[in-house]
JSON list of C-alpha atoms in Angstrom, two decimals:
[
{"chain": "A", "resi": 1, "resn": "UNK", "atom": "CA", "xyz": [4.16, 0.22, -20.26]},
{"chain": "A", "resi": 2, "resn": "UNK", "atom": "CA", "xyz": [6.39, 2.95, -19.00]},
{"chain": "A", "resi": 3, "resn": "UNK", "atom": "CA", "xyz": [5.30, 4.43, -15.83]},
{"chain": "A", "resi": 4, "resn": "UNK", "atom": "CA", "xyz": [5.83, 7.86, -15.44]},
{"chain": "A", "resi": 5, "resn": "UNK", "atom": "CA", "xyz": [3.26, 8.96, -12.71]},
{"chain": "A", "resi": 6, "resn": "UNK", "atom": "CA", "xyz": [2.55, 6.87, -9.26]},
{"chain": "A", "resi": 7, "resn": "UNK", "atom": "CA", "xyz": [-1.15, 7.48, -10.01]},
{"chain": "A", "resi": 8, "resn": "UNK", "atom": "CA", "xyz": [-0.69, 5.09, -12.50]},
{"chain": "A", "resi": 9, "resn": "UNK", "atom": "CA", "xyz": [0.55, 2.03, -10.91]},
{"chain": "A", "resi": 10, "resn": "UNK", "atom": "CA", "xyz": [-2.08, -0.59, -9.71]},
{"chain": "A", "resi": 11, "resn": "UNK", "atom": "CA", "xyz": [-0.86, -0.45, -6.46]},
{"chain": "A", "resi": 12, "resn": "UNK", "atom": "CA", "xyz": [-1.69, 2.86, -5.47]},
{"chain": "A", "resi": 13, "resn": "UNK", "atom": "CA", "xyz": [-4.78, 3.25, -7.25]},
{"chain": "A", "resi": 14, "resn": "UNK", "atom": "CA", "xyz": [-5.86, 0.20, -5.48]},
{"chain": "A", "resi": 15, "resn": "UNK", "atom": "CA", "xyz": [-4.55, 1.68, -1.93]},
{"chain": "A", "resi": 16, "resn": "UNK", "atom": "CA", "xyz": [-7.09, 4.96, -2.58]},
{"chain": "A", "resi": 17, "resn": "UNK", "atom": "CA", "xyz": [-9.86, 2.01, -3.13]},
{"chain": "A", "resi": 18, "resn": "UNK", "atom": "CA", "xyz": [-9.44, 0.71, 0.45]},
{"chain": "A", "resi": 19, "resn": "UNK", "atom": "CA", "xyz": [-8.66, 4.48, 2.02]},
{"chain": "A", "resi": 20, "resn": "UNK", "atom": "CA", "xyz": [-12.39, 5.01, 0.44]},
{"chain": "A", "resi": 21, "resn": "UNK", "atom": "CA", "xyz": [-14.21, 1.36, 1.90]},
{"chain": "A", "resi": 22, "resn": "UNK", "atom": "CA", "xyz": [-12.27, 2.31, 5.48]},
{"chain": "A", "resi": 23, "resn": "UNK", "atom": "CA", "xyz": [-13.38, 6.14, 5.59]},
{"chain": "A", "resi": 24, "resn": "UNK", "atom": "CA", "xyz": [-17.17, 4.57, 4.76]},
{"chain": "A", "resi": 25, "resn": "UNK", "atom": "CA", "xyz": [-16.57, 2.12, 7.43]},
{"chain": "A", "resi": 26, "resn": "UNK", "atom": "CA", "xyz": [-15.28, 4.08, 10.47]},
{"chain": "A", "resi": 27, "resn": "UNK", "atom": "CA", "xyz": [-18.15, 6.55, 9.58]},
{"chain": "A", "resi": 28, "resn": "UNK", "atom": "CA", "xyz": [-20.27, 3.92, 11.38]},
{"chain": "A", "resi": 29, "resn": "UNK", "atom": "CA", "xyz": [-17.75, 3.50, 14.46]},
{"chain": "A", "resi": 30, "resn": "UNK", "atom": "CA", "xyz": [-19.31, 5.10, 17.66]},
{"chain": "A", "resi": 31, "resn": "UNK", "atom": "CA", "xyz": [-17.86, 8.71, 18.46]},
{"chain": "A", "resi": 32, "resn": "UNK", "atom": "CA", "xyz": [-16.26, 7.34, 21.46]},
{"chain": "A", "resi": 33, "resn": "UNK", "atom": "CA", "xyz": [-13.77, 5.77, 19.18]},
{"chain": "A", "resi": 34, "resn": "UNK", "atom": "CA", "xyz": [-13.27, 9.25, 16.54]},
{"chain": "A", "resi": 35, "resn": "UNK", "atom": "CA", "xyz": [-9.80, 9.38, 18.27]},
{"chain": "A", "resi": 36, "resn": "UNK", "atom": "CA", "xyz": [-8.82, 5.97, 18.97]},
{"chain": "A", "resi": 37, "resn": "UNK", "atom": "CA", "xyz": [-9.66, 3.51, 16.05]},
{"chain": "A", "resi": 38, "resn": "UNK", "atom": "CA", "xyz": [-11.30, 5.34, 13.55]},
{"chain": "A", "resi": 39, "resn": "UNK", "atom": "CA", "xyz": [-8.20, 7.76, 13.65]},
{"chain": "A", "resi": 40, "resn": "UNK", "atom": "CA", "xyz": [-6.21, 4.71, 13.59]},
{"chain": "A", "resi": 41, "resn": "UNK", "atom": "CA", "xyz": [-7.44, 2.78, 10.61]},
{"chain": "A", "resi": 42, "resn": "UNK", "atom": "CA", "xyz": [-7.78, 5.99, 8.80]},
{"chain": "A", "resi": 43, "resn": "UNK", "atom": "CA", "xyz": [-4.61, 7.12, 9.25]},
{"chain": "A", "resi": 44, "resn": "UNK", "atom": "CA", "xyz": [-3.14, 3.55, 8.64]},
{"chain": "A", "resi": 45, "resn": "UNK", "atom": "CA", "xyz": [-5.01, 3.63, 5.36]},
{"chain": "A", "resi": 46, "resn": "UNK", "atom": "CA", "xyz": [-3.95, 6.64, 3.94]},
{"chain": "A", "resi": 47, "resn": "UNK", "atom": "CA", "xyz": [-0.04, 5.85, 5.03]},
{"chain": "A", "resi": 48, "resn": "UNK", "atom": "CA", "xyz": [-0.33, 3.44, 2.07]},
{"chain": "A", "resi": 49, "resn": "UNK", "atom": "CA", "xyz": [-0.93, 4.76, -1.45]},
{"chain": "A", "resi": 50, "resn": "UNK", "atom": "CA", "xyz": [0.75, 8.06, 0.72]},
{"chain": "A", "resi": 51, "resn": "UNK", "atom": "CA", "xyz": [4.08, 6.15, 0.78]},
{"chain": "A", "resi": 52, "resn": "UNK", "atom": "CA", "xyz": [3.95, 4.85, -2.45]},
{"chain": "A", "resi": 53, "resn": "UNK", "atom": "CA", "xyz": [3.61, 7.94, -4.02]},
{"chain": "A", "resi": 54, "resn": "UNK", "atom": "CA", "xyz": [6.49, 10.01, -1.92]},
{"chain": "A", "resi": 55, "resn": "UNK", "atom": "CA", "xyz": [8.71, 6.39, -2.14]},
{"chain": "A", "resi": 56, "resn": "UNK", "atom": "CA", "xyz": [7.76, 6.90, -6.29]},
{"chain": "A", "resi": 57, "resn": "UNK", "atom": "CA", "xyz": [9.44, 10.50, -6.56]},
{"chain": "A", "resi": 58, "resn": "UNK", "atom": "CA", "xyz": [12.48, 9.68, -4.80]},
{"chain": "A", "resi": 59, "resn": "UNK", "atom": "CA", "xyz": [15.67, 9.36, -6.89]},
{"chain": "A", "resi": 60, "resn": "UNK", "atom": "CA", "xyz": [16.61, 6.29, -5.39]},
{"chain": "A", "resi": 61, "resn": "UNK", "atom": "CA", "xyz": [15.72, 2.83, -5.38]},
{"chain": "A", "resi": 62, "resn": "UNK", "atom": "CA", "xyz": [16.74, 2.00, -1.94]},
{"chain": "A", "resi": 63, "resn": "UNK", "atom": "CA", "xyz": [14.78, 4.97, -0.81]},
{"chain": "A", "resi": 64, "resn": "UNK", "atom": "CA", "xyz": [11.47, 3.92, -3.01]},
{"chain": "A", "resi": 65, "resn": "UNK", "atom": "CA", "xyz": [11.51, 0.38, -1.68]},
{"chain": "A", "resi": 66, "resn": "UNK", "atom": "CA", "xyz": [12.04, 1.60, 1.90]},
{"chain": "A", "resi": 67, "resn": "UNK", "atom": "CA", "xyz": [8.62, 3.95, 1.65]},
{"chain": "A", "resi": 68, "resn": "UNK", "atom": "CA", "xyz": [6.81, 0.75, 0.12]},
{"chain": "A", "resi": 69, "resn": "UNK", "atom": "CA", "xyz": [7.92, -1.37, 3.00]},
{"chain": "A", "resi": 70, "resn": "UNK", "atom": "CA", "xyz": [6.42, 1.27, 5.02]},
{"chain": "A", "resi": 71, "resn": "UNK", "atom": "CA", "xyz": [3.37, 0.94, 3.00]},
{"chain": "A", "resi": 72, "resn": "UNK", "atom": "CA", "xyz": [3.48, -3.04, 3.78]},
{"chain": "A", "resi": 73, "resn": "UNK", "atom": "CA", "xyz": [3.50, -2.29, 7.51]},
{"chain": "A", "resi": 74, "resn": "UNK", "atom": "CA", "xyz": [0.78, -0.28, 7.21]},
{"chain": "A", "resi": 75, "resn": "UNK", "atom": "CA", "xyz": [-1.31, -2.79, 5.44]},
{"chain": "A", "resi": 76, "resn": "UNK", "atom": "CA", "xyz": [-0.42, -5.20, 8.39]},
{"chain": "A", "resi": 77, "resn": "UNK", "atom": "CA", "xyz": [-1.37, -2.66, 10.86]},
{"chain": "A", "resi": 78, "resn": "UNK", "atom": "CA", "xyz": [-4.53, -2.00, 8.73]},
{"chain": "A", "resi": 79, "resn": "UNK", "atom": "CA", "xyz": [-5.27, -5.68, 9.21]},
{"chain": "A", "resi": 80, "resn": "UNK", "atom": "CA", "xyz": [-5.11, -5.90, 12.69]},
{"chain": "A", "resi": 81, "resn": "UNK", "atom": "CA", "xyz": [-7.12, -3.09, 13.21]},
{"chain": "A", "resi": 82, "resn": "UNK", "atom": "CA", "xyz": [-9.95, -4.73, 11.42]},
{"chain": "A", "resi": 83, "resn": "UNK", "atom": "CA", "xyz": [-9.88, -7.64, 13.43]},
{"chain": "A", "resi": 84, "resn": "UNK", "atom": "CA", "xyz": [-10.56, -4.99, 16.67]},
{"chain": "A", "resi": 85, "resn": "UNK", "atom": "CA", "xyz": [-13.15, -3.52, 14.48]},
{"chain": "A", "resi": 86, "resn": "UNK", "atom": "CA", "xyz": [-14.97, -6.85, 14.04]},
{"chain": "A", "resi": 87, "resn": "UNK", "atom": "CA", "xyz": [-14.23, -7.86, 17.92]},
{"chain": "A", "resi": 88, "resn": "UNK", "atom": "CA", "xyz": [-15.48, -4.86, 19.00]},
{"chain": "A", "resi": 89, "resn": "UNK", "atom": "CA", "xyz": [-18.91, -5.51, 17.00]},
{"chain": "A", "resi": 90, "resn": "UNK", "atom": "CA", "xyz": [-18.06, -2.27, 14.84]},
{"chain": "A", "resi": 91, "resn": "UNK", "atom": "CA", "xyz": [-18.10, -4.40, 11.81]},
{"chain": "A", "resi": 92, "resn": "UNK", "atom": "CA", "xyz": [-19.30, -7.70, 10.10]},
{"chain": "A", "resi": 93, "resn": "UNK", "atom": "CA", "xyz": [-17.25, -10.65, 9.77]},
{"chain": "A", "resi": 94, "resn": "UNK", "atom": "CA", "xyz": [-18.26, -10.34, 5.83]},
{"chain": "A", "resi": 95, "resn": "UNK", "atom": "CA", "xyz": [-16.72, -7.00, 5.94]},
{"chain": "A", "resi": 96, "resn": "UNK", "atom": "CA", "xyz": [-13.46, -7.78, 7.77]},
{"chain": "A", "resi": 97, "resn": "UNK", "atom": "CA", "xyz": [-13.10, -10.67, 5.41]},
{"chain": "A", "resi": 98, "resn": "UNK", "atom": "CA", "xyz": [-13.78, -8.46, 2.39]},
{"chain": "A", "resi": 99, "resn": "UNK", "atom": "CA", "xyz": [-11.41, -5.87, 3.55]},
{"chain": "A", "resi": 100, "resn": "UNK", "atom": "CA", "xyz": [-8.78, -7.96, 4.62]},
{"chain": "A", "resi": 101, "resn": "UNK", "atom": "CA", "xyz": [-8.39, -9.84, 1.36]},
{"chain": "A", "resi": 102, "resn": "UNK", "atom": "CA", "xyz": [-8.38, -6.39, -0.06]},
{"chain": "A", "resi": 103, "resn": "UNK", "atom": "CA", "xyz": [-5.49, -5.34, 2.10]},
{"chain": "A", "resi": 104, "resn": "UNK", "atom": "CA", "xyz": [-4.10, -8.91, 1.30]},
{"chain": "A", "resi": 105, "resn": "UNK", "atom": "CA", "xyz": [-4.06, -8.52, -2.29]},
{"chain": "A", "resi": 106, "resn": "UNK", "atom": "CA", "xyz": [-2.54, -5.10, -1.97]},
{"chain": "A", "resi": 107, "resn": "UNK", "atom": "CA", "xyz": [0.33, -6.63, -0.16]},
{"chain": "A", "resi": 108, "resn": "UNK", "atom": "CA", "xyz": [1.03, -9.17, -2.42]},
{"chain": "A", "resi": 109, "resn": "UNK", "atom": "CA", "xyz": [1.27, -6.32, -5.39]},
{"chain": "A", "resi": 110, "resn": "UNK", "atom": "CA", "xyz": [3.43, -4.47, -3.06]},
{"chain": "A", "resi": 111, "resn": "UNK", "atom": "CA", "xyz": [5.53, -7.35, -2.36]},
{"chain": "A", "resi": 112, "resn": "UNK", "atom": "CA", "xyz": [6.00, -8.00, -5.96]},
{"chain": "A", "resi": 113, "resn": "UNK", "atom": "CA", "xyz": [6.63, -4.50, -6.35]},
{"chain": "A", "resi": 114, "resn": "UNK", "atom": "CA", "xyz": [9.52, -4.38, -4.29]},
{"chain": "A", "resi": 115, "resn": "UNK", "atom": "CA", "xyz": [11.03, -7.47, -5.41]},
{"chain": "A", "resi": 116, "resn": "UNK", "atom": "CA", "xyz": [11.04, -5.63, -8.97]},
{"chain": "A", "resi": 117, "resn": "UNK", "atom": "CA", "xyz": [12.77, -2.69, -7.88]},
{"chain": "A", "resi": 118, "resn": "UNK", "atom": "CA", "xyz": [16.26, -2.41, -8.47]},
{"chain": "A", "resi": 119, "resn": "UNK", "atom": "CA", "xyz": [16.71, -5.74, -10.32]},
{"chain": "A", "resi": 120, "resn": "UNK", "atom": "CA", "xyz": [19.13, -5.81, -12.80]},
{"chain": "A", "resi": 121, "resn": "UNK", "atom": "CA", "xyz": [18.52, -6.35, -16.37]},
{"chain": "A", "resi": 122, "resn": "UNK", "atom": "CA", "xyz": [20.81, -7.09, -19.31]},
{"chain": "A", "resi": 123, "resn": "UNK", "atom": "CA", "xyz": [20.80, -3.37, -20.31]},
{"chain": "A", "resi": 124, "resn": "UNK", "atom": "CA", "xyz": [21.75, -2.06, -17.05]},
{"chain": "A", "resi": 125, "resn": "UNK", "atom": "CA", "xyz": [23.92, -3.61, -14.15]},
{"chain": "A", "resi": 126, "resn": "UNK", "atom": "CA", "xyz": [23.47, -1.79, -10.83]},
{"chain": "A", "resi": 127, "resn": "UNK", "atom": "CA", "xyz": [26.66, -1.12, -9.23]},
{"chain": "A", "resi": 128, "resn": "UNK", "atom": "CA", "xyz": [25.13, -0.37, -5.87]},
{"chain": "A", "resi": 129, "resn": "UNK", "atom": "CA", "xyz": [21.56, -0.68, -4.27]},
{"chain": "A", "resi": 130, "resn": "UNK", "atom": "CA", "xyz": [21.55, 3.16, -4.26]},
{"chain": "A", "resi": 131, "resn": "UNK", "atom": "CA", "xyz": [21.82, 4.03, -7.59]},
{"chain": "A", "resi": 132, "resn": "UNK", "atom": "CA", "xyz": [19.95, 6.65, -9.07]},
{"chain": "A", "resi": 133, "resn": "UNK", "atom": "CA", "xyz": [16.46, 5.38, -10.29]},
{"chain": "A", "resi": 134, "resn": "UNK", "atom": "CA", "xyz": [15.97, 5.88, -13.65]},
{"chain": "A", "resi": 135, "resn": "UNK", "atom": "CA", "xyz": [12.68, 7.97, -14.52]},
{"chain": "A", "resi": 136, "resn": "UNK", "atom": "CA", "xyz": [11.94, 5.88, -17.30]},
{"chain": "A", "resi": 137, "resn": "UNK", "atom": "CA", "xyz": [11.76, 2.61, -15.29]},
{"chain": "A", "resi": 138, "resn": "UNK", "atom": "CA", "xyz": [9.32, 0.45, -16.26]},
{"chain": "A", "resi": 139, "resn": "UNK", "atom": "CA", "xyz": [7.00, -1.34, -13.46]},
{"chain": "A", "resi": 140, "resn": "UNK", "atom": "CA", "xyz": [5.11, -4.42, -14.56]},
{"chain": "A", "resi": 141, "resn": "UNK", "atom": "CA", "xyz": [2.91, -4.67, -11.40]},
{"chain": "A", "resi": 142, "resn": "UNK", "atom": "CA", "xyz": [-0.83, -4.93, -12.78]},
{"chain": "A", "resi": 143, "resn": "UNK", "atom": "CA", "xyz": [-2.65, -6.38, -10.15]},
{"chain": "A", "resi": 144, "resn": "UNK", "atom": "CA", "xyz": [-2.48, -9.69, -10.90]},
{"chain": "A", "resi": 145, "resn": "UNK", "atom": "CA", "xyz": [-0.94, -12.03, -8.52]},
{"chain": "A", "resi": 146, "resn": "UNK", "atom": "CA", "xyz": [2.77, -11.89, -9.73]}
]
């Protein structure tokens, strides 16, 4: 399947999934934390289906995998923000767990993704890492661990 839209990829659509569980979350956080951890994991969430969609418009691989490894860090960030969540009593350990397999399985599709990006195939030999994408590049990530 051609991919022709980042709202189509896997990846992203599963990266507005957890923006949704950690906006429905940090609804619950205490006010006192509206511009500490709340903000934090908010922000953190939305940085990743965010960066995979400006990485997906850019014309070049190099540029595309560098917004995805941004997405990565955020994931990680995401992670340990949950952890303080569940220290802090703001969540359950059920829901940290949940979440952070969540934000674990999205990491291993973007992981996967990246690896994908820029390989060469027998139709078309890359002369440089920062070649110009082309728009009818297909992307096999589906979710599945890969």
């Amino acid at each position: 399947m051609k991919v022709k839209d980042y709202k189509d990829l896997t990846v992203w659509q599963k990266g507005i999934e957890i923006v949704d569980e950690i906006y429905t979350i940090t609804d619950k956080f205490p006010a006192s934390e509206l511009y500490g951890l709340t903000s934090q994991m908010r922000r953190a969430s939305v940085s990743v289906p965010s960066n995979i969609a400006e990485g997906f418009v850019r014309n070049y691989s190099k540029e595309y995998k560098q917004f995805l490894y941004v997405s990565l860090g955020s994931c990680a960030e995401l992670d340990t923000q949950l952890i303080i969540a569940h220290r802090r009593n703001y969540i359950t350990r059920a829901k940290m767990e949940k979440l952070a397999e969540d934000i674990n399985h999205e990491s291993r599709m973007l992981a996967s993704l990246i690896g994908k990006i820029g390989q060469t195939t027998s139709n078309e030999q890359r002369a440089t890492s920062n070649e110009k994408r082309e728009t009818n590049y297909v992307f096999s990530c589906t979710g599945k661990d890969n």
